[in-house]
mmCIF file of C-alpha atoms in Angstrom:
data_model
loop_
_atom_site.group_PDB
_atom_site.id
_atom_site.type_symbol
_atom_site.label_atom_id
_atom_site.label_comp_id
_atom_site.label_asym_id
_atom_site.label_seq_id
_atom_site.Cartn_x
_atom_site.Cartn_y
_atom_site.Cartn_z
ATOM 1 C CA MET D 1 -0.068 0.107 0.076
ATOM 2 C CA SER D 2 1.305 3.387 -0.738
ATOM 3 C CA LYS D 3 2.317 5.607 1.958
ATOM 4 C CA ASP D 4 0.930 9.641 1.932
ATOM 5 C CA TYR D 5 4.206 11.365 3.099
ATOM 6 C CA TYR D 6 2.251 14.625 2.737
ATOM 7 C CA GLU D 7 -0.290 13.207 5.317
ATOM 8 C CA ILE D 8 2.308 11.609 7.518
ATOM 9 C CA LEU D 9 4.093 15.328 8.013
ATOM 10 C CA GLY D 10 0.641 16.985 7.923
ATOM 11 C CA VAL D 11 1.410 19.086 4.768
ATOM 12 C CA ASN D 12 -0.491 19.902 1.556
ATOM 13 C CA LYS D 13 0.805 18.677 -1.782
ATOM 14 C CA GLY D 14 1.849 22.129 -2.744
ATOM 15 C CA ALA D 15 4.062 22.738 0.835
ATOM 16 C CA SER D 16 7.435 24.380 0.447
ATOM 17 C CA LYS D 17 10.457 23.086 1.297
ATOM 18 C CA ASP D 18 10.691 25.326 4.179
ATOM 19 C CA GLU D 19 6.976 24.452 5.486
ATOM 20 C CA ILE D 20 8.274 20.375 5.070
ATOM 21 C CA LYS D 21 11.185 21.077 7.387
ATOM 22 C CA LYS D 22 9.372 22.573 9.998
ATOM 23 C CA ALA D 23 6.771 20.015 9.940
ATOM 24 C CA PHE D 24 9.601 17.482 10.308
ATOM 25 C CA TYR D 25 11.262 19.597 13.122
ATOM 26 C CA LYS D 26 7.866 19.662 14.964
ATOM 27 C CA LEU D 27 7.261 15.788 14.520
ATOM 28 C CA ALA D 28 10.648 14.530 15.227
ATOM 29 C CA HIS D 29 10.416 16.229 18.497
ATOM 30 C CA LYS D 30 7.269 14.866 19.229
ATOM 31 C CA TYR D 31 7.742 11.253 18.453
ATOM 32 C CA HIS D 32 11.511 10.771 19.379
ATOM 33 C CA PRO D 33 11.792 7.439 21.082
ATOM 34 C CA ASP D 34 13.915 8.965 23.929
ATOM 35 C CA LYS D 35 10.770 11.293 24.936
ATOM 36 C CA LYS D 36 8.363 10.024 27.408
ATOM 37 C CA GLU D 37 5.618 10.421 24.991
ATOM 38 C CA GLY D 38 7.971 9.406 21.893
ATOM 39 C CA ASP D 39 6.830 6.668 19.422
ATOM 40 C CA GLU D 40 9.294 4.925 17.550
ATOM 41 C CA LYS D 41 7.289 3.591 14.909
ATOM 42 C CA LYS D 42 5.866 7.064 13.741
ATOM 43 C CA PHE D 43 9.330 8.584 14.427
ATOM 44 C CA LYS D 44 10.760 6.403 11.631
ATOM 45 C CA GLN D 45 7.762 7.146 9.076
ATOM 46 C CA VAL D 46 8.496 10.986 9.985
ATOM 47 C CA ASN D 47 12.055 10.280 8.824
ATOM 48 C CA GLU D 48 11.064 8.362 5.717
ATOM 49 C CA ALA D 49 8.594 10.941 4.367
ATOM 50 C CA TYR D 50 11.084 13.644 4.967
ATOM 51 C CA GLN D 51 13.794 11.949 3.401
ATOM 52 C CA VAL D 52 11.606 11.912 0.076
ATOM 53 C CA LEU D 53 9.900 15.444 0.390
ATOM 54 C CA SER D 54 13.042 17.021 1.011
ATOM 55 C CA ASP D 55 14.934 15.799 -2.045
ATOM 56 C CA ASP D 56 13.623 17.794 -5.424
ATOM 57 C CA SER D 57 14.080 14.352 -7.332
ATOM 58 C CA LYS D 58 12.768 11.846 -5.096
ATOM 59 C CA ARG D 59 9.536 14.063 -4.501
ATOM 60 C CA SER D 60 9.204 14.261 -8.252
ATOM 61 C CA LYS D 61 9.268 10.745 -8.484
ATOM 62 C CA TYR D 62 7.206 10.124 -5.585
ATOM 63 C CA ASP D 63 4.330 12.582 -6.914
ATOM 64 C CA GLN D 64 4.525 10.772 -10.051
ATOM 65 C CA PHE D 65 4.704 6.684 -9.102
ATOM 66 C CA GLY D 66 3.733 6.882 -5.364
ATOM 67 C CA SER D 67 6.119 5.505 -2.654
ATOM 68 C CA GLY D 68 6.672 2.356 -4.852
ATOM 69 C CA PHE D 69 9.117 4.420 -6.926
ATOM 70 C CA GLU D 70 11.786 3.467 -4.531
ATOM 71 C CA ASN D 71 11.526 -0.160 -5.737
ATOM 72 C CA MET D 72 12.161 0.809 -9.805
ATOM 73 C CA GLY D 73 14.991 0.285 -11.400
ATOM 74 C CA GLN D 74 18.208 1.130 -9.324
ATOM 75 C CA GLY D 75 17.144 4.679 -8.124
ATOM 76 C CA GLY D 76 14.995 5.570 -5.356
ATOM 77 C CA TYR D 77 14.635 5.753 -1.687
ATOM 78 C CA GLY D 78 15.820 2.863 0.379
ATOM 79 C CA GLY D 79 14.074 3.226 3.403
ATOM 80 C CA ALA D 80 15.196 4.808 6.441
ATOM 81 C CA SER D 81 16.971 1.537 7.964
ATOM 82 C CA GLN D 82 19.210 1.746 4.849
ATOM 83 C CA GLY D 83 19.741 5.608 4.006
ATOM 84 C CA GLY D 84 19.821 6.886 7.349
ATOM 85 C CA PHE D 85 20.299 10.872 7.217
ATOM 86 C CA GLU D 86 22.948 11.354 4.937
ATOM 87 C CA GLY D 87 20.857 13.784 2.718
ATOM 88 C CA PHE D 88 20.018 16.033 5.469
ATOM 89 C CA ASP D 89 21.848 19.050 6.576
ATOM 90 C CA PHE D 90 21.390 19.332 10.371
ATOM 91 C CA GLY D 91 22.805 22.678 10.170
ATOM 92 C CA GLY D 92 19.342 23.851 9.602
ATOM 93 C CA PHE D 93 18.379 23.007 13.256
ATOM 94 C CA SER D 94 20.314 25.879 14.692
ATOM 95 C CA GLN D 95 18.041 28.484 12.740
ATOM 96 C CA GLY D 96 14.873 29.578 14.391
ATOM 97 C CA PHE D 97 15.160 27.482 17.495
ATOM 98 C CA SER D 98 17.026 29.198 20.061
ATOM 99 C CA ASN D 99 14.742 27.642 22.562
ATOM 100 C CA GLY D 100 15.670 30.434 25.173
ATOM 101 C CA GLY D 101 19.548 31.054 24.351
ATOM 102 C CA ALA D 102 20.192 27.303 25.188
ATOM 103 C CA ASP D 103 22.976 25.819 23.222
ATOM 104 C CA PHE D 104 22.300 22.593 21.472
ATOM 105 C CA ASP D 105 24.898 20.517 19.639
ATOM 106 C CA PHE D 106 23.950 20.417 15.995
ATOM 107 C CA GLY D 107 27.115 18.735 14.694
ATOM 108 C CA ASN D 108 26.630 15.490 15.764
ATOM 109 C CA LEU D 109 22.893 14.959 14.975
ATOM 110 C CA ASN D 110 23.852 12.630 11.908
ATOM 111 C CA ASP D 111 25.858 10.096 14.032
ATOM 112 C CA ILE D 112 22.728 10.244 16.717
ATOM 113 C CA PHE D 113 20.382 9.464 14.171
ATOM 114 C CA SER D 114 22.675 6.741 12.400
ATOM 115 C CA ASP D 115 22.995 5.333 16.041
ATOM 116 C CA PHE D 116 19.227 4.961 16.303
ATOM 117 C CA PHE D 117 18.624 3.554 12.611
ATOM 118 C CA THR D 118 21.150 1.103 13.054
ATOM 119 C CA GLY D 119 20.337 -0.315 16.228
ATOM 120 C CA GLY D 120 22.947 1.823 18.287
ATOM 121 C CA ASN D 121 25.426 -0.769 17.153
ATOM 122 C CA ARG D 122 27.997 1.911 15.479
ATOM 123 C CA GLY D 123 31.079 1.199 17.397
ATOM 124 C CA GLY D 124 29.921 -1.772 19.416
ATOM 125 C CA ARG D 125 31.279 -4.882 20.435
ATOM 126 C CA SER D 126 30.023 -6.603 17.449
ATOM 127 C CA GLN D 127 32.357 -4.436 15.384
ATOM 128 C CA THR D 128 35.824 -5.540 14.511
ATOM 129 C CA ARG D 129 38.854 -3.255 14.864
ATOM 130 C CA ARG D 130 41.213 -3.929 12.158
ATOM 131 C CA GLY D 131 44.729 -2.512 11.401
ATOM 132 C CA ARG D 132 46.189 -0.263 8.708
ATOM 133 C CA ASP D 133 47.070 -2.187 5.460
ATOM 134 C CA ILE D 134 50.516 -1.182 4.314
ATOM 135 C CA SER D 135 52.364 -1.521 1.009
ATOM 136 C CA THR D 136 56.286 -1.814 -0.255
ATOM 137 C CA GLU D 137 57.805 -3.012 -3.374
ATOM 138 C CA ILE D 138 60.882 -4.978 -4.030
ATOM 139 C CA GLN D 139 62.683 -5.740 -7.499
ATOM 140 C CA ILE D 140 63.449 -9.343 -8.434
ATOM 141 C CA SER D 141 65.600 -10.354 -11.501
ATOM 142 C CA PHE D 142 64.207 -11.735 -14.883
ATOM 143 C CA SER D 143 65.123 -15.144 -14.189
ATOM 144 C CA GLU D 144 63.640 -14.700 -10.819
ATOM 145 C CA SER D 145 60.273 -13.708 -12.319
ATOM 146 C CA ILE D 146 60.147 -16.744 -14.628
ATOM 147 C CA PHE D 147 61.379 -19.413 -12.245
ATOM 148 C CA GLY D 148 59.888 -18.054 -8.785
ATOM 149 C CA THR D 149 61.610 -17.127 -5.707
ATOM 150 C CA ASN D 150 61.752 -16.469 -1.849
ATOM 151 C CA ARG D 151 62.498 -13.370 -0.534
ATOM 152 C CA LYS D 152 63.411 -11.718 2.800
ATOM 153 C CA ILE D 153 62.627 -8.174 3.604
ATOM 154 C CA LEU D 154 62.656 -5.991 7.023
ATOM 155 C CA ILE D 155 59.526 -3.812 7.607
ATOM 156 C CA THR D 156 59.353 -1.356 10.234
ATOM 157 C CA LYS D 157 55.533 -1.523 11.461
ATOM 158 C CA THR D 158 53.322 -1.985 14.457
ATOM 159 C CA SER D 159 52.940 -5.429 15.787
ATOM 160 C CA ASN D 160 51.990 -7.490 18.828
ATOM 161 C CA CYS D 161 53.946 -7.033 21.380
ATOM 162 C CA THR D 162 56.373 -10.165 21.827
ATOM 163 C CA THR D 163 56.526 -10.266 25.546
ATOM 164 C CA CYS D 164 52.795 -10.066 26.268
ATOM 165 C CA GLY D 165 51.384 -11.851 22.821
ATOM 166 C CA GLY D 166 49.419 -8.788 22.280
ATOM 167 C CA SER D 167 47.207 -8.921 25.751
ATOM 168 C CA GLY D 168 48.857 -5.898 27.528
ATOM 169 C CA THR D 169 49.144 -7.682 30.601
ATOM 170 C CA LYS D 170 52.291 -8.120 32.647
ATOM 171 C CA SER D 171 53.413 -11.837 32.864
ATOM 172 C CA GLY D 172 51.757 -13.835 35.645
ATOM 173 C CA THR D 173 48.601 -11.246 35.830
ATOM 174 C CA LYS D 174 45.317 -11.559 34.778
ATOM 175 C CA MET D 175 42.675 -9.022 33.019
ATOM 176 C CA GLU D 176 40.131 -7.327 35.151
ATOM 177 C CA THR D 177 36.698 -5.802 34.421
ATOM 178 C CA CYS D 178 36.861 -2.336 32.961
ATOM 179 C CA LYS D 179 35.526 -0.067 35.587
ATOM 180 C CA TYR D 180 34.537 2.460 33.243
ATOM 181 C CA CYS D 181 32.117 0.266 31.428
ATOM 182 C CA ASN D 182 31.576 -2.186 33.709
ATOM 183 C CA GLY D 183 32.567 -4.815 31.601
ATOM 184 C CA GLN D 184 30.207 -3.933 28.645
ATOM 185 C CA GLY D 185 32.736 -2.734 26.368
ATOM 186 C CA LYS D 186 30.489 0.240 25.380
ATOM 187 C CA VAL D 187 29.422 3.299 27.064
ATOM 188 C CA ARG D 188 26.612 5.835 26.905
ATOM 189 C CA GLU D 189 26.939 9.046 26.074
ATOM 190 C CA ALA D 190 24.434 12.101 26.671
ATOM 191 C CA LYS D 191 24.078 14.789 23.741
ATOM 192 C CA ARG D 192 21.574 17.973 24.167
ATOM 193 C CA THR D 193 19.787 18.386 20.469
ATOM 194 C CA ILE D 194 16.934 20.567 19.524
ATOM 195 C CA LEU D 195 15.257 16.837 19.864
ATOM 196 C CA GLY D 196 15.880 17.056 23.809
ATOM 197 C CA ILE D 197 18.711 15.110 25.544
ATOM 198 C CA ILE D 198 19.522 12.092 23.156
ATOM 199 C CA SER D 199 21.642 9.112 24.185
ATOM 200 C CA THR D 200 24.187 7.219 21.918
ATOM 201 C CA THR D 201 26.342 4.364 22.397
ATOM 202 C CA LYS D 202 29.908 4.184 21.578
ATOM 203 C CA THR D 203 33.133 1.930 22.250
ATOM 204 C CA CYS D 204 34.909 2.096 25.490
ATOM 205 C CA GLU D 205 38.067 4.387 24.940
ATOM 206 C CA GLU D 206 39.534 2.615 28.254
ATOM 207 C CA CYS D 207 39.172 -1.341 27.210
ATOM 208 C CA LEU D 208 38.668 -0.628 23.226
ATOM 209 C CA GLY D 209 35.251 -2.654 23.515
ATOM 210 C CA SER D 210 36.594 -5.688 24.897
ATOM 211 C CA GLY D 211 35.282 -4.953 28.745
ATOM 212 C CA GLU D 212 38.527 -6.079 30.393
ATOM 213 C CA VAL D 213 41.736 -4.148 31.363
ATOM 214 C CA PRO D 214 45.112 -5.499 32.072
ATOM 215 C CA LYS D 215 45.280 -5.569 36.105
ATOM 216 C CA GLU D 216 49.008 -4.820 35.535
ATOM 217 C CA LYS D 217 50.430 -3.618 32.625
ATOM 218 C CA CYS D 218 53.244 -5.128 30.489
ATOM 219 C CA ASP D 219 56.413 -3.373 30.995
ATOM 220 C CA ASN D 220 57.458 -3.831 26.988
ATOM 221 C CA CYS D 221 54.356 -2.328 25.533
ATOM 222 C CA LYS D 222 53.105 -0.205 28.714
ATOM 223 C CA GLY D 223 50.006 -2.088 28.296
ATOM 224 C CA LYS D 224 48.886 -1.057 24.725
ATOM 225 C CA GLY D 225 49.744 -4.633 23.418
ATOM 226 C CA VAL D 226 51.380 -3.378 20.330
ATOM 227 C CA LEU D 227 54.551 -1.554 19.575
ATOM 228 C CA ARG D 228 56.676 -0.250 16.343
ATOM 229 C CA ARG D 229 59.428 -2.776 15.423
ATOM 230 C CA GLU D 230 61.545 -4.032 12.718
ATOM 231 C CA GLU D 231 60.267 -7.623 11.511
ATOM 232 C CA GLU D 232 61.234 -9.927 8.718
ATOM 233 C CA VAL D 233 58.746 -10.923 6.550
ATOM 234 C CA SER D 234 59.473 -14.004 4.026
ATOM 235 C CA ILE D 235 57.744 -13.449 0.615
ATOM 236 C CA ASN D 236 57.028 -16.361 -1.657
ATOM 237 C CA ILE D 237 57.182 -15.198 -5.135
ATOM 238 C CA PRO D 238 55.360 -17.378 -7.670
ATOM 239 C CA GLU D 239 57.042 -18.390 -10.697
ATOM 240 C CA GLY D 240 55.468 -16.438 -13.928
ATOM 241 C CA ILE D 241 54.647 -13.517 -12.116
ATOM 242 C CA ARG D 242 54.448 -10.236 -14.218
ATOM 243 C CA ASP D 243 56.127 -6.614 -13.980
ATOM 244 C CA GLY D 244 53.977 -4.375 -11.596
ATOM 245 C CA GLU D 245 51.989 -7.127 -9.882
ATOM 246 C CA MET D 246 50.906 -7.129 -6.403
ATOM 247 C CA ILE D 247 51.361 -10.051 -3.501
ATOM 248 C CA ARG D 248 49.141 -9.675 -0.833
ATOM 249 C CA MET D 249 50.033 -11.242 2.454
ATOM 250 C CA THR D 250 46.763 -11.479 4.934
ATOM 251 C CA GLY D 251 47.648 -10.108 8.201
ATOM 252 C CA GLY D 252 50.901 -8.826 7.298
ATOM 253 C CA GLY D 253 50.227 -5.088 7.944
ATOM 254 C CA GLU D 254 49.882 -2.966 11.096
ATOM 255 C CA ALA D 255 48.644 -4.567 14.131
ATOM 256 C CA ILE D 256 46.161 -2.793 16.530
ATOM 257 C CA SER D 257 45.485 -3.513 19.975
ATOM 258 C CA LYS D 258 42.415 -5.813 20.393
ATOM 259 C CA GLY D 259 42.023 -6.303 16.586
ATOM 260 C CA THR D 260 42.843 -7.785 13.576
ATOM 261 C CA PRO D 261 45.747 -6.699 11.692
ATOM 262 C CA GLY D 262 45.748 -5.271 8.314
ATOM 263 C CA ASP D 263 47.318 -6.704 5.306
ATOM 264 C CA LEU D 264 50.548 -6.090 3.483
ATOM 265 C CA TYR D 265 50.779 -5.590 -0.159
ATOM 266 C CA ILE D 266 54.078 -6.249 -2.047
ATOM 267 C CA LYS D 267 54.757 -4.664 -5.364
ATOM 268 C CA ILE D 268 57.037 -6.959 -7.822
ATOM 269 C CA ASN D 269 59.235 -4.841 -10.023
ATOM 270 C CA ILE D 270 61.382 -6.956 -12.608
ATOM 271 C CA ALA D 271 64.566 -5.851 -13.560
ATOM 272 C CA SER D 272 65.119 -6.050 -17.758
ATOM 273 C CA HIS D 273 66.942 -8.654 -19.340
ATOM 274 C CA ALA D 274 70.289 -8.571 -21.508
ATOM 275 C CA ILE D 275 68.875 -10.705 -24.224
ATOM 276 C CA PHE D 276 65.067 -11.493 -23.228
ATOM 277 C CA LYS D 277 61.842 -9.934 -23.139
ATOM 278 C CA ARG D 278 58.345 -11.222 -22.242
ATOM 279 C CA GLU D 279 55.356 -10.952 -24.157
ATOM 280 C CA GLY D 280 52.627 -12.462 -22.652
ATOM 281 C CA ASN D 281 53.713 -16.146 -21.571
ATOM 282 C CA ASP D 282 56.256 -16.130 -24.499
ATOM 283 C CA LEU D 283 60.109 -15.115 -24.378
ATOM 284 C CA VAL D 284 61.067 -13.128 -26.967
ATOM 285 C CA MET D 285 64.827 -12.049 -27.888
ATOM 286 C CA ASN D 286 66.298 -9.829 -30.931
ATOM 287 C CA LEU D 287 69.221 -11.455 -33.067
ATOM 288 C CA ASP D 288 70.734 -9.926 -35.705
ATOM 289 C CA LEU D 289 71.765 -11.849 -38.725
ATOM 290 C CA LYS D 290 73.477 -11.569 -42.115
ATOM 291 C CA LEU D 291 70.949 -11.767 -45.287
ATOM 292 C CA SER D 292 73.085 -15.038 -46.482
ATOM 293 C CA ASP D 293 72.823 -16.686 -42.895
ATOM 294 C CA ALA D 294 69.006 -15.651 -42.810
ATOM 295 C CA LEU D 295 68.585 -17.530 -46.299
ATOM 296 C CA LEU D 296 70.881 -20.203 -46.081
ATOM 297 C CA GLY D 297 70.789 -21.140 -42.417
ATOM 298 C CA THR D 298 73.913 -21.083 -40.208
#
């Protein structure tokens, strides 16, 4: 059944953008789930209606085809749970809403709404921290590219602490519950906005989402679990590799505390050969011959 976005916002079909925006502000404030009289279902409907009617292109398609336009082709509105508030300029909230001179945080409203429509899981324990990918390049000989080889190189990068194995704890001691988040791995943060006081959830900065911290920190890495050091990396270069190809070593990149390491990418540069050159999978060479040798053989 087609949804009447104009009716949801309480405006007529000829309403201006300003009228639509004001209607949205009023209803979003009224139905926000964090309010005592809030209504989550209506709040999402209001957001969905505003996302369409505030966009000239989407509004035109809606007026022509109804709310079903979102399923036509590749375009259209994907629903509040997908699109969030990416197309909405929250800076407009600050115009005409002084609330008696009180100060509001408008800059983080997009994050607040994103938290709400994704179930508050942004930055939660379900997300895995991942280290940075790094890259380097090496040069090999022409013959090594044909027959394959193994190279060992030294790379300075952030790696797991060899003393504590990445745990950050001192040898012989245990982990304890993080007091900052009470072992939840997440903390709630209240922000004052035009919609009132809104709570969002973020990863605990003390335990990085694990819910535990070292009872006594490792002396080598100071409890971080990682440190910068030079590490030898063995690279297996397959036979037939081409100039400029990249080799990916999963987990060979930067390590990160309480997360998975990034990847290492190695670009292979092949030195030219004095006689041969490669064309596809063929070896080609130029040979100067006398005309008589070419005609009669040699």
